CSV table of C-alpha atoms in Angstrom, one decimal:
chain,number,residue,atom,x,y,z
A,1,UNK,CA,96.3,95.1,135.2
A,2,UNK,CA,96.3,91.3,135.2
A,3,UNK,CA,99.4,89.9,133.5
A,4,UNK,CA,99.0,87.4,130.7
A,5,UNK,CA,101.1,84.2,131.4
A,6,UNK,CA,102.2,81.4,129.0
A,7,UNK,CA,99.3,79.4,130.1
A,8,UNK,CA,96.8,82.0,129.0
A,9,UNK,CA,98.0,81.9,125.4
A,10,UNK,CA,96.7,79.3,122.9
A,11,UNK,CA,97.3,78.6,119.2
A,12,UNK,CA,94.8,80.5,117.2
A,13,UNK,CA,94.5,83.4,119.5
A,14,UNK,CA,94.3,86.6,117.5
A,15,UNK,CA,95.0,90.3,118.4
A,16,UNK,CA,94.3,93.4,116.4
A,17,UNK,CA,96.0,96.7,117.5
A,18,UNK,CA,94.9,100.1,117.3
A,19,UNK,CA,96.1,102.2,114.4
A,20,UNK,CA,99.2,104.5,114.1
A,21,UNK,CA,99.4,107.2,111.4
A,22,UNK,CA,102.7,107.7,109.9
A,23,UNK,CA,103.7,111.4,109.1
A,24,UNK,CA,105.9,112.8,106.4
A,25,UNK,CA,108.1,114.4,109.1
A,26,UNK,CA,108.6,111.0,110.8
A,27,UNK,CA,109.6,109.3,107.7
A,28,UNK,CA,112.1,111.9,106.8
A,29,UNK,CA,113.5,112.3,110.4
A,30,UNK,CA,113.8,108.5,110.8
A,31,UNK,CA,115.6,108.0,107.3
A,32,UNK,CA,118.0,110.8,107.7
A,33,UNK,CA,119.4,109.1,110.7
A,34,UNK,CA,119.1,105.4,109.7
A,35,UNK,CA,118.2,104.9,106.1
A,36,UNK,CA,119.4,108.0,104.0
A,37,UNK,CA,118.4,106.8,100.6
A,38,UNK,CA,116.8,109.5,98.3
A,39,UNK,CA,113.4,108.1,98.0
A,40,UNK,CA,113.0,108.2,102.0
A,41,UNK,CA,114.4,111.7,102.6
A,42,UNK,CA,113.9,113.9,99.5
A,43,UNK,CA,110.3,114.4,98.1
A,44,UNK,CA,111.5,115.7,94.7
A,45,UNK,CA,113.9,112.8,94.2
A,46,UNK,CA,111.3,110.4,95.3
A,47,UNK,CA,108.7,111.6,92.7
A,48,UNK,CA,111.1,110.7,90.0
A,49,UNK,CA,111.9,107.4,91.5
A,50,UNK,CA,110.2,104.1,90.9
A,51,UNK,CA,108.0,104.7,93.9
A,52,UNK,CA,106.5,107.9,92.4
A,53,UNK,CA,106.8,109.6,95.9
A,54,UNK,CA,108.2,109.5,99.4
A,55,UNK,CA,108.1,106.1,100.9
A,56,UNK,CA,109.0,105.1,104.6
A,57,UNK,CA,112.2,103.2,105.3
A,58,UNK,CA,111.3,99.6,105.8
A,59,UNK,CA,112.9,99.7,109.1
A,60,UNK,CA,110.8,102.7,110.2
A,61,UNK,CA,107.8,100.6,109.4
A,62,UNK,CA,109.1,97.7,111.3
A,63,UNK,CA,109.8,100.2,114.3
A,64,UNK,CA,106.3,101.4,114.0
A,65,UNK,CA,105.0,97.9,114.2
A,66,UNK,CA,107.2,97.6,117.6
A,67,UNK,CA,105.5,100.6,118.8
A,68,UNK,CA,102.1,99.2,118.3
A,69,UNK,CA,103.2,95.8,119.9
A,70,UNK,CA,104.5,97.7,123.0
A,71,UNK,CA,101.3,99.8,123.3
A,72,UNK,CA,99.0,96.7,122.7
A,73,UNK,CA,100.6,93.7,124.0
A,74,UNK,CA,104.1,93.7,125.3
A,75,UNK,CA,103.3,95.6,128.6
A,76,UNK,CA,100.3,93.2,129.3
A,77,UNK,CA,102.3,90.1,129.0
A,78,UNK,CA,104.6,88.5,131.5
A,79,UNK,CA,107.2,88.6,128.7
A,80,UNK,CA,110.8,87.8,128.8
A,81,UNK,CA,111.8,89.5,125.6
A,82,UNK,CA,112.4,88.0,122.3
A,83,UNK,CA,115.4,86.4,120.6
A,84,UNK,CA,114.5,87.7,117.2
A,85,UNK,CA,112.1,86.9,114.5
A,86,UNK,CA,111.9,85.1,111.2
A,87,UNK,CA,111.0,85.9,107.7
A,88,UNK,CA,110.3,89.6,107.6
A,89,UNK,CA,108.9,90.9,104.3
A,90,UNK,CA,108.2,94.4,103.2
A,91,UNK,CA,105.1,93.6,101.0
A,92,UNK,CA,104.1,97.2,100.1
A,93,UNK,CA,105.4,100.7,100.4
A,94,UNK,CA,104.2,102.9,103.4
A,95,UNK,CA,103.5,106.5,102.5
A,96,UNK,CA,102.9,109.7,104.4
A,97,UNK,CA,99.4,109.7,106.0
A,98,UNK,CA,99.1,105.9,106.0
A,99,UNK,CA,97.5,104.4,109.1
A,100,UNK,CA,99.0,101.2,110.3
A,101,UNK,CA,97.5,98.5,112.6
A,102,UNK,CA,98.7,94.8,113.1
A,103,UNK,CA,96.8,91.6,113.2
A,104,UNK,CA,98.7,88.7,114.9
A,105,UNK,CA,97.7,85.1,115.3
A,106,UNK,CA,99.5,82.6,117.5
A,107,UNK,CA,100.7,79.7,115.6
A,108,UNK,CA,102.7,77.7,118.2
A,109,UNK,CA,103.1,77.5,122.0
A,110,UNK,CA,105.7,75.3,123.8
A,111,UNK,CA,107.2,75.2,127.2
A,112,UNK,CA,110.9,75.6,127.3
A,113,UNK,CA,112.8,72.4,127.9
A,114,UNK,CA,115.7,74.2,129.5
A,115,UNK,CA,114.0,76.7,131.5
A,116,UNK,CA,110.8,75.5,133.0
A,117,UNK,CA,109.8,79.0,134.1
A,118,UNK,CA,109.1,80.1,130.6
A,119,UNK,CA,107.4,79.2,127.3
A,120,UNK,CA,108.0,80.2,123.6
A,121,UNK,CA,105.2,81.8,121.7
A,122,UNK,CA,105.3,82.0,118.0
A,123,UNK,CA,102.9,84.3,116.1
A,124,UNK,CA,102.3,85.2,112.4
A,125,UNK,CA,102.2,89.1,112.4
A,126,UNK,CA,100.8,91.3,109.6
A,127,UNK,CA,101.0,95.0,109.5
A,128,UNK,CA,98.1,96.5,107.5
A,129,UNK,CA,97.4,99.9,106.1
A,130,UNK,CA,94.0,101.8,106.1
A,131,UNK,CA,93.0,99.9,102.9
A,132,UNK,CA,93.5,96.6,104.6
A,133,UNK,CA,96.5,95.8,102.4
A,134,UNK,CA,99.5,94.1,104.1
A,135,UNK,CA,102.4,96.3,104.2
A,136,UNK,CA,104.8,94.1,106.3
A,137,UNK,CA,104.7,90.7,107.7
A,138,UNK,CA,106.9,88.7,110.1
A,139,UNK,CA,107.0,85.6,112.2
A,140,UNK,CA,107.5,86.7,115.8
A,141,UNK,CA,109.0,84.7,118.6
A,142,UNK,CA,108.3,85.5,122.2
A,143,UNK,CA,109.5,84.3,125.7
A,144,UNK,CA,106.7,84.3,128.2
A,145,UNK,CA,106.7,83.5,131.9
A,146,UNK,CA,104.7,80.5,133.1
A,147,UNK,CA,102.2,81.4,135.7
A,148,UNK,CA,103.6,81.4,139.2
A,149,UNK,CA,102.4,78.5,141.4
B,1,UNK,CA,132.0,105.7,91.3
B,2,UNK,CA,131.6,102.4,89.3
B,3,UNK,CA,128.4,100.6,90.3
B,4,UNK,CA,128.6,97.0,91.2
B,5,UNK,CA,126.3,94.8,89.2
B,6,UNK,CA,124.9,91.3,89.9
B,7,UNK,CA,127.8,89.7,87.9
B,8,UNK,CA,130.3,91.5,90.0
B,9,UNK,CA,129.1,89.6,93.0
B,10,UNK,CA,130.2,85.9,94.0
B,11,UNK,CA,129.5,83.5,96.7
B,12,UNK,CA,132.2,83.9,99.4
B,13,UNK,CA,132.6,87.7,98.9
B,14,UNK,CA,133.0,89.4,102.3
B,15,UNK,CA,132.5,93.0,103.4
B,16,UNK,CA,133.5,94.7,106.6
B,17,UNK,CA,132.0,98.2,107.4
B,18,UNK,CA,133.4,101.1,109.2
B,19,UNK,CA,132.2,101.4,112.9
B,20,UNK,CA,129.4,103.4,114.2
B,21,UNK,CA,129.1,104.4,118.0
B,22,UNK,CA,125.7,104.3,119.8
B,23,UNK,CA,125.1,107.1,122.2
B,24,UNK,CA,122.8,107.1,125.2
B,25,UNK,CA,121.0,110.0,123.8
B,26,UNK,CA,120.1,108.0,120.6
B,27,UNK,CA,119.2,105.0,122.5
B,28,UNK,CA,116.6,107.0,124.6
B,29,UNK,CA,115.3,109.1,121.6
B,30,UNK,CA,114.7,106.0,119.5
B,31,UNK,CA,113.0,104.0,122.3
B,32,UNK,CA,110.7,106.8,123.4
B,33,UNK,CA,109.4,106.9,119.8
B,34,UNK,CA,109.3,103.3,118.8
B,35,UNK,CA,110.0,101.0,121.8
B,36,UNK,CA,109.1,102.6,125.1
B,37,UNK,CA,110.1,99.7,127.6
B,38,UNK,CA,111.6,100.9,130.7
B,39,UNK,CA,115.0,99.4,130.3
B,40,UNK,CA,115.3,101.3,126.9
B,41,UNK,CA,114.4,104.7,128.2
B,42,UNK,CA,114.8,105.1,132.0
B,43,UNK,CA,118.4,104.6,133.3
B,44,UNK,CA,117.4,104.1,136.9
B,45,UNK,CA,114.8,101.4,136.0
B,46,UNK,CA,117.2,99.8,133.6
B,47,UNK,CA,119.8,99.4,136.5
B,48,UNK,CA,117.3,97.4,138.5
B,49,UNK,CA,116.2,95.2,135.5
B,50,UNK,CA,117.7,91.9,134.4
B,51,UNK,CA,120.1,93.8,132.1
B,52,UNK,CA,121.8,95.9,134.8
B,53,UNK,CA,121.7,99.1,132.8
B,54,UNK,CA,120.3,100.9,129.8
B,55,UNK,CA,120.3,98.8,126.6
B,56,UNK,CA,119.3,99.7,123.0
B,57,UNK,CA,116.0,98.7,121.5
B,58,UNK,CA,116.7,95.6,119.2
B,59,UNK,CA,115.1,97.7,116.5
B,60,UNK,CA,117.3,100.5,117.0
B,61,UNK,CA,120.3,98.1,116.6
B,62,UNK,CA,118.7,96.9,113.4
B,63,UNK,CA,118.3,100.5,112.2
B,64,UNK,CA,122.1,101.2,113.0
B,65,UNK,CA,122.9,98.2,110.9
B,66,UNK,CA,120.8,99.6,108.0
B,67,UNK,CA,122.8,102.9,108.4
B,68,UNK,CA,126.0,101.0,108.0
B,69,UNK,CA,124.7,99.1,105.1
B,70,UNK,CA,123.7,102.4,103.3
B,71,UNK,CA,126.9,104.0,104.0
B,72,UNK,CA,129.2,101.1,103.1
B,73,UNK,CA,127.2,99.1,100.4
B,74,UNK,CA,123.8,100.1,99.2
B,75,UNK,CA,124.8,103.2,97.4
B,76,UNK,CA,127.6,101.4,95.6
B,77,UNK,CA,125.4,98.7,94.3
B,78,UNK,CA,123.1,98.7,91.4
B,79,UNK,CA,120.4,97.7,93.9
B,80,UNK,CA,116.7,97.3,93.3
B,81,UNK,CA,115.9,97.0,97.0
B,82,UNK,CA,115.0,94.3,99.2
B,83,UNK,CA,111.9,92.0,99.7
B,84,UNK,CA,113.0,91.6,103.4
B,85,UNK,CA,115.2,89.3,105.4
B,86,UNK,CA,115.3,86.0,107.3
B,87,UNK,CA,116.2,84.9,110.8
B,88,UNK,CA,117.0,88.0,112.6
B,89,UNK,CA,118.5,87.3,116.0
B,90,UNK,CA,119.4,89.8,118.8
B,91,UNK,CA,122.3,87.8,120.2
B,92,UNK,CA,123.7,90.2,122.9
B,93,UNK,CA,122.5,93.6,124.3
B,94,UNK,CA,123.9,96.9,122.9
B,95,UNK,CA,124.8,99.5,125.6
B,96,UNK,CA,125.7,103.2,125.3
B,97,UNK,CA,129.2,103.7,123.9
B,98,UNK,CA,129.2,100.4,122.1
B,99,UNK,CA,130.8,100.8,118.6
B,100,UNK,CA,129.2,98.6,115.9
B,101,UNK,CA,130.3,97.3,112.6
B,102,UNK,CA,128.9,94.5,110.4
B,103,UNK,CA,130.6,91.7,108.6
B,104,UNK,CA,128.7,90.2,105.6
B,105,UNK,CA,129.4,87.0,103.4
B,106,UNK,CA,127.6,86.3,100.3
B,107,UNK,CA,126.0,82.7,100.4
B,108,UNK,CA,123.9,82.6,97.3
B,109,UNK,CA,123.6,84.4,94.0
B,110,UNK,CA,121.0,83.5,91.4
B,111,UNK,CA,119.4,85.2,88.4
B,112,UNK,CA,115.8,85.9,88.7
B,113,UNK,CA,113.7,83.5,86.5
B,114,UNK,CA,110.8,86.0,86.0
B,115,UNK,CA,113.0,89.2,85.7
B,116,UNK,CA,116.1,88.7,83.6
B,117,UNK,CA,117.2,92.3,84.4
B,118,UNK,CA,118.0,91.4,88.0
B,119,UNK,CA,119.4,88.8,90.3
B,120,UNK,CA,119.0,87.8,93.9
B,121,UNK,CA,122.0,87.9,96.4
B,122,UNK,CA,121.7,86.4,99.8
B,123,UNK,CA,124.2,87.1,102.6
B,124,UNK,CA,124.8,86.3,106.1
B,125,UNK,CA,125.3,89.4,108.0
B,126,UNK,CA,126.7,89.8,111.6
B,127,UNK,CA,126.7,93.0,113.5
B,128,UNK,CA,129.6,93.0,116.1
B,129,UNK,CA,130.6,95.2,118.9
B,130,UNK,CA,134.1,96.7,119.8
B,131,UNK,CA,134.9,93.4,121.7
B,132,UNK,CA,134.2,91.3,118.4
B,133,UNK,CA,131.2,89.9,119.9
B,134,UNK,CA,128.1,89.3,117.7
B,135,UNK,CA,125.3,91.6,118.8
B,136,UNK,CA,122.8,90.8,116.0
B,137,UNK,CA,122.7,88.5,113.0
B,138,UNK,CA,120.3,88.2,109.9
B,139,UNK,CA,120.2,86.7,106.6
B,140,UNK,CA,119.8,89.5,104.0
B,141,UNK,CA,118.0,89.2,100.6
B,142,UNK,CA,119.1,91.8,97.9
B,143,UNK,CA,117.8,92.4,94.3
B,144,UNK,CA,120.6,93.6,92.1
B,145,UNK,CA,120.6,94.7,88.4
B,146,UNK,CA,122.3,92.7,85.9
B,147,UNK,CA,125.1,94.5,84.0
B,148,UNK,CA,123.7,96.5,81.0
B,149,UNK,CA,124.9,95.0,77.7
């Protein structure tokens, strides 16, 4: 597969991923390990909570976004990783059976001043459910190789 | 246990958690599900990568921070959840056997204008390894109930 280099990326470029369905078993398995709050791990307690039923840990939802990014973009790009991201927001709960996809839009590209072999790509990323409602948003920061001469 | 309400929290308050050791098995298990890049799931490939060995997915490290927060703080607070967080940075790789703890410092407290029953607490959170090196940092945003009258 042809790799996508920094020069191939422009402000305004948009990407839509495939969808990934979140199961009850995954929600509970993740939360038992990393976020054992009752509304993430106990269906009965969750019914009595303000959420009215089991919801996914926000970190599970973010991890599902990462899986979609790896499957749809990361492995196609001449990427050099990411230093982090800004402004993550959990906009709406994710429930068992929800089907998630992301839409991303490049908002900034700039060559690195200190490292001419790479550039920085910033994108606004929204994770949506099957009803086209945003469930999570963040501003991503990616380091991408410049095209070899 | 006495719950901690918004009025009990002040700018400058610091918290240090207990430590949590990250195993190779957990690193690989998490990454196979949510971040299947070779340097997270394949020891041999990781040795040949720029990292020189297996490293944890940044999202796994963030999830370990969440587990420390739940065990040390979330369940003691009269918390109403979080809308998200700002400025997450993966500062340094996490490797098998690393032992992680967080240190957090409250940087802002304000009552909600629209919801008098709660306040917003912002904190700077650093996740450190056994060598006292920061591996991840973020700016947390928490919603906390005001004390019942």
